[in-house]
Amino acid sequence: MIINHQDHITVALAQIAPVWLNRIATTTKMLNYVQQAAQQGARLVCFGETLLPGYPFWLDLTDGARFNDEVQKDLHAHYVQQGVDIEAGDLDAFCAAAKQYQIAIMLGCLERPKDRTGYSVYCSCVYIGADGVIGSVHRKLMPTYEERLTWAAGDGHGLRTHALDGFTVGGLNCWENWMPLSRAALYAQGEDLHVGIWPGNLRNTEDLTRFIAKEGRSFSIAVSGLMRKQDFPVDTPHLDLILARCPDVLANGGSCIAAPDGSWVVEPVVDQECLLIATLDKNHVRRERQNFDVAGHYSRPDITRLVVNRQRQQLASFED
C-alpha cells in the first residue's frame, strides 16, 4: 500500500542498460520506466550515471589515451553528437513526463552545454521536479581516471538540494560520492535523501551507500546502469575494436537503498534490468539524528566551515 502523507515517500530505481550512444532511443526506454514508476506510486525515479546516452566504455577497451588517434576522434565525435543539449530541448520529454505523472526525476546524462562551446561534454546529474521544471544540473567536479579523456571537469553550480514531499533530496555523480566536502555541501542544505548515480557495478555501491547513510543519518540511494557485451548496438563506430577486448559484463548494476542507520531497505541487485520500488519513512531520519546530526548539533561551524562556489564557470564574462 502506498502511503501519501508527508512523512513517507515512494521512490523508484531504474536499473537498466542504455541503447548505447543513441540518445533518442535511450530517452524512449527511460520514459517507459518513468511511466512504470509513476503507475506504482513513486514520487521520485532515479537513473544511473550518463545513462543518457551511455557511459564511455570504449576508453578502456580501445587504447583511449593514444594522442591524436583517429579511432578516438571518431568515437569522441560520435559521443558528443549523441550528448544532451538541454538548451535545445533534449530533456523536454522528461520534463513533460514529470509534470504529467507528478513524479520527480533524477537522471545522469552526457551534457554538451552551450556555455562551454557545445563541444566539451560533462557528466551531469539532472534533477527535474514533479512540476516538470529542471531544478539543477550538476556537472561532475572531477571525472575519474580514464573518464578524463572524454569528460571535462565541472563546477559547483549544481550542488543543490530540492524539497520533495517533506524530504530534502540531493545527488552526486559516481566517485563524487567519495568526496567528503561535496557530501558536506549537500548535508549543509538539509539533505535527508541522498542519491548516488553510478554507471554500474556492485563494487561501487555495496559499501559506500551504507556509509553515506550512516554518516548523513539519511536515506541513501545508489542507482546503477547495466552494460553487457550484447548491449553494444551493431552500428557502433569501431565495434570490432571494442568487442575484441570486451568482457561479457562491463556494468552489473548493484542498485540499492540504505536506511539512516545503515541497514538495507533494498539490498544490492545485480545482473538484471529492473525497477526497484520502496517507501521510505522520514521518522527513521529523526530517530537517527537524535545522537548525530552532521550539519546540526554535531557540527562546529565556529571552528570548521565549508565555502562552496556555486558560480557557473565560463571562459569570459561580458560587460556592456
mmCIF file of N, CA and C in Angstrom, residues 194-243:
data_model
loop_
_atom_site.group_PDB
_atom_site.id
_atom_site.type_symbol
_atom_site.label_atom_id
_atom_site.label_comp_id
_atom_site.label_asym_id
_atom_site.label_seq_id
_atom_site.Cartn_x
_atom_site.Cartn_y
_atom_site.Cartn_z
ATOM 1 N N HIS A 194 19.663 11.032 -0.028
ATOM 2 C CA HIS A 194 20.827 11.195 -0.908
ATOM 3 C C HIS A 194 20.754 10.191 -2.049
ATOM 4 N N VAL A 195 21.028 10.672 -3.270
ATOM 5 C CA VAL A 195 21.025 9.819 -4.450
ATOM 6 C C VAL A 195 22.417 9.807 -5.066
ATOM 7 N N GLY A 196 23.043 8.655 -5.085
ATOM 8 C CA GLY A 196 24.300 8.474 -5.792
ATOM 9 C C GLY A 196 24.000 7.779 -7.108
ATOM 10 N N ILE A 197 24.399 8.400 -8.235
ATOM 11 C CA ILE A 197 24.155 7.779 -9.531
ATOM 12 C C ILE A 197 25.469 7.204 -10.056
ATOM 13 N N TRP A 198 25.397 5.968 -10.570
ATOM 14 C CA TRP A 198 26.590 5.199 -10.931
ATOM 15 C C TRP A 198 26.424 4.581 -12.318
ATOM 16 N N PRO A 199 27.556 4.373 -13.030
ATOM 17 C CA PRO A 199 27.456 3.655 -14.305
ATOM 18 C C PRO A 199 27.146 2.183 -14.108
ATOM 19 N N GLY A 200 27.474 1.666 -12.916
ATOM 20 C CA GLY A 200 27.191 0.271 -12.620
ATOM 21 C C GLY A 200 28.295 -0.363 -11.802
ATOM 22 N N ASN A 201 28.001 -1.520 -11.259
ATOM 23 C CA ASN A 201 28.916 -2.419 -10.554
ATOM 24 C C ASN A 201 28.757 -2.375 -9.038
ATOM 25 N N LEU A 202 28.508 -3.546 -8.524
ATOM 26 C CA LEU A 202 28.309 -3.766 -7.101
ATOM 27 C C LEU A 202 29.471 -3.250 -6.272
ATOM 28 N N ARG A 203 30.694 -3.384 -6.798
ATOM 29 C CA ARG A 203 31.873 -2.970 -6.019
ATOM 30 C C ARG A 203 31.812 -1.493 -5.623
ATOM 31 N N ASN A 204 31.085 -0.677 -6.393
ATOM 32 C CA ASN A 204 30.966 0.747 -6.087
ATOM 33 C C ASN A 204 29.894 1.055 -5.056
ATOM 34 N N THR A 205 28.883 0.228 -4.972
ATOM 35 C CA THR A 205 27.697 0.596 -4.205
ATOM 36 C C THR A 205 27.551 -0.120 -2.874
ATOM 37 N N GLU A 206 28.124 -1.304 -2.727
ATOM 38 C CA GLU A 206 27.775 -2.121 -1.565
ATOM 39 C C GLU A 206 28.293 -1.551 -0.247
ATOM 40 N N ASP A 207 29.407 -0.820 -0.264
ATOM 41 C CA ASP A 207 29.954 -0.251 0.973
ATOM 42 C C ASP A 207 29.592 1.224 1.130
ATOM 43 N N LEU A 208 29.791 2.002 0.069
ATOM 44 C CA LEU A 208 29.642 3.447 0.179
ATOM 45 C C LEU A 208 28.202 3.865 0.440
ATOM 46 N N THR A 209 27.240 3.158 -0.119
ATOM 47 C CA THR A 209 25.836 3.520 0.080
ATOM 48 C C THR A 209 25.478 3.480 1.556
ATOM 49 N N ARG A 210 25.912 2.428 2.235
ATOM 50 C CA ARG A 210 25.619 2.307 3.664
ATOM 51 C C ARG A 210 26.423 3.311 4.480
ATOM 52 N N PHE A 211 27.653 3.586 4.049
ATOM 53 C CA PHE A 211 28.463 4.572 4.763
ATOM 54 C C PHE A 211 27.824 5.959 4.707
ATOM 55 N N ILE A 212 27.377 6.376 3.515
ATOM 56 C CA ILE A 212 26.748 7.696 3.379
ATOM 57 C C ILE A 212 25.487 7.772 4.228
ATOM 58 N N ALA A 213 24.724 6.691 4.255
ATOM 59 C CA ALA A 213 23.516 6.664 5.081
ATOM 60 C C ALA A 213 23.855 6.890 6.555
ATOM 61 N N LYS A 214 24.899 6.220 7.025
ATOM 62 C CA LYS A 214 25.264 6.330 8.437
ATOM 63 C C LYS A 214 25.918 7.672 8.744
ATOM 64 N N GLU A 215 26.722 8.195 7.802
ATOM 65 C CA GLU A 215 27.358 9.484 8.018
ATOM 66 C C GLU A 215 26.329 10.605 8.028
ATOM 67 N N GLY A 216 25.434 10.602 7.069
ATOM 68 C CA GLY A 216 24.440 11.668 6.956
ATOM 69 C C GLY A 216 23.208 11.433 7.795
ATOM 70 N N ARG A 217 23.085 10.223 8.375
ATOM 71 C CA ARG A 217 21.852 9.833 9.065
ATOM 72 C C ARG A 217 20.657 10.119 8.154
ATOM 73 N N SER A 218 20.825 9.688 6.890
ATOM 74 C CA SER A 218 19.851 9.936 5.836
ATOM 75 C C SER A 218 19.559 8.641 5.100
ATOM 76 N N PHE A 219 18.486 8.634 4.338
ATOM 77 C CA PHE A 219 18.308 7.556 3.377
ATOM 78 C C PHE A 219 19.314 7.757 2.243
ATOM 79 N N SER A 220 19.906 6.671 1.806
ATOM 80 C CA SER A 220 20.942 6.731 0.773
ATOM 81 C C SER A 220 20.582 5.767 -0.345
ATOM 82 N N ILE A 221 20.443 6.318 -1.553
ATOM 83 C CA ILE A 221 20.106 5.546 -2.738
ATOM 84 C C ILE A 221 21.338 5.429 -3.621
ATOM 85 N N ALA A 222 21.584 4.261 -4.164
ATOM 86 C CA ALA A 222 22.554 4.085 -5.242
ATOM 87 C C ALA A 222 21.807 3.501 -6.426
ATOM 88 N N VAL A 223 21.862 4.196 -7.558
ATOM 89 C CA VAL A 223 21.195 3.687 -8.754
ATOM 90 C C VAL A 223 22.249 3.522 -9.838
ATOM 91 N N SER A 224 22.287 2.336 -10.419
ATOM 92 C CA SER A 224 23.331 1.977 -11.371
ATOM 93 C C SER A 224 22.739 1.599 -12.715
ATOM 94 N N GLY A 225 23.557 1.766 -13.730
ATOM 95 C CA GLY A 225 23.203 1.244 -15.035
ATOM 96 C C GLY A 225 23.675 -0.179 -15.193
ATOM 97 N N LEU A 226 23.347 -0.759 -16.339
ATOM 98 C CA LEU A 226 23.841 -2.073 -16.742
ATOM 99 C C LEU A 226 24.527 -1.921 -18.094
ATOM 100 N N MET A 227 25.513 -2.760 -18.353
ATOM 101 C CA MET A 227 26.097 -2.822 -19.689
ATOM 102 C C MET A 227 26.739 -4.177 -19.879
ATOM 103 N N ARG A 228 26.243 -4.886 -20.902
ATOM 104 C CA ARG A 228 26.767 -6.201 -21.235
ATOM 105 C C ARG A 228 27.269 -6.187 -22.671
ATOM 106 N N LYS A 229 28.057 -7.159 -23.014
ATOM 107 C CA LYS A 229 28.659 -7.190 -24.349
ATOM 108 C C LYS A 229 27.594 -7.088 -25.430
ATOM 109 N N GLN A 230 26.466 -7.748 -25.216
ATOM 110 C CA GLN A 230 25.409 -7.750 -26.235
ATOM 111 C C GLN A 230 24.645 -6.433 -26.307
ATOM 112 N N ASP A 231 24.930 -5.492 -25.371
ATOM 113 C CA ASP A 231 24.220 -4.221 -25.372
ATOM 114 C C ASP A 231 24.811 -3.192 -26.329
ATOM 115 N N PHE A 232 25.949 -3.486 -26.943
ATOM 116 C CA PHE A 232 26.502 -2.566 -27.940
ATOM 117 C C PHE A 232 25.708 -2.698 -29.232
ATOM 118 N N PRO A 233 25.118 -1.611 -29.736
ATOM 119 C CA PRO A 233 24.383 -1.686 -30.997
ATOM 120 C C PRO A 233 25.306 -2.052 -32.155
ATOM 121 N N VAL A 234 24.746 -2.682 -33.152
ATOM 122 C CA VAL A 234 25.551 -3.164 -34.284
ATOM 123 C C VAL A 234 26.123 -2.012 -35.097
ATOM 124 N N ASP A 235 25.537 -0.812 -34.988
ATOM 125 C CA ASP A 235 26.043 0.322 -35.750
ATOM 126 C C ASP A 235 27.022 1.184 -34.952
ATOM 127 N N THR A 236 27.521 0.663 -33.821
ATOM 128 C CA THR A 236 28.503 1.382 -33.019
ATOM 129 C C THR A 236 29.790 1.591 -33.817
ATOM 130 N N PRO A 237 30.306 2.818 -33.872
ATOM 131 C CA PRO A 237 31.588 3.020 -34.560
ATOM 132 C C PRO A 237 32.701 2.166 -33.948
ATOM 133 N N HIS A 238 33.504 1.551 -34.817
ATOM 134 C CA HIS A 238 34.648 0.727 -34.402
ATOM 135 C C HIS A 238 34.230 -0.389 -33.435
ATOM 136 N N LEU A 239 33.081 -0.956 -33.697
ATOM 137 C CA LEU A 239 32.567 -2.004 -32.813
ATOM 138 C C LEU A 239 33.516 -3.193 -32.736
ATOM 139 N N ASP A 240 34.174 -3.527 -33.836
ATOM 140 C CA ASP A 240 35.087 -4.673 -33.831
ATOM 141 C C ASP A 240 36.218 -4.484 -32.828
ATOM 142 N N LEU A 241 36.751 -3.266 -32.742
ATOM 143 C CA LEU A 241 37.821 -2.989 -31.776
ATOM 144 C C LEU A 241 37.301 -3.046 -30.345
ATOM 145 N N ILE A 242 36.108 -2.531 -30.126
ATOM 146 C CA ILE A 242 35.521 -2.542 -28.784
ATOM 147 C C ILE A 242 35.284 -3.977 -28.313
ATOM 148 N N LEU A 243 34.719 -4.794 -29.172
ATOM 149 C CA LEU A 243 34.362 -6.156 -28.771
ATOM 150 C C LEU A 243 35.573 -7.061 -28.628
#
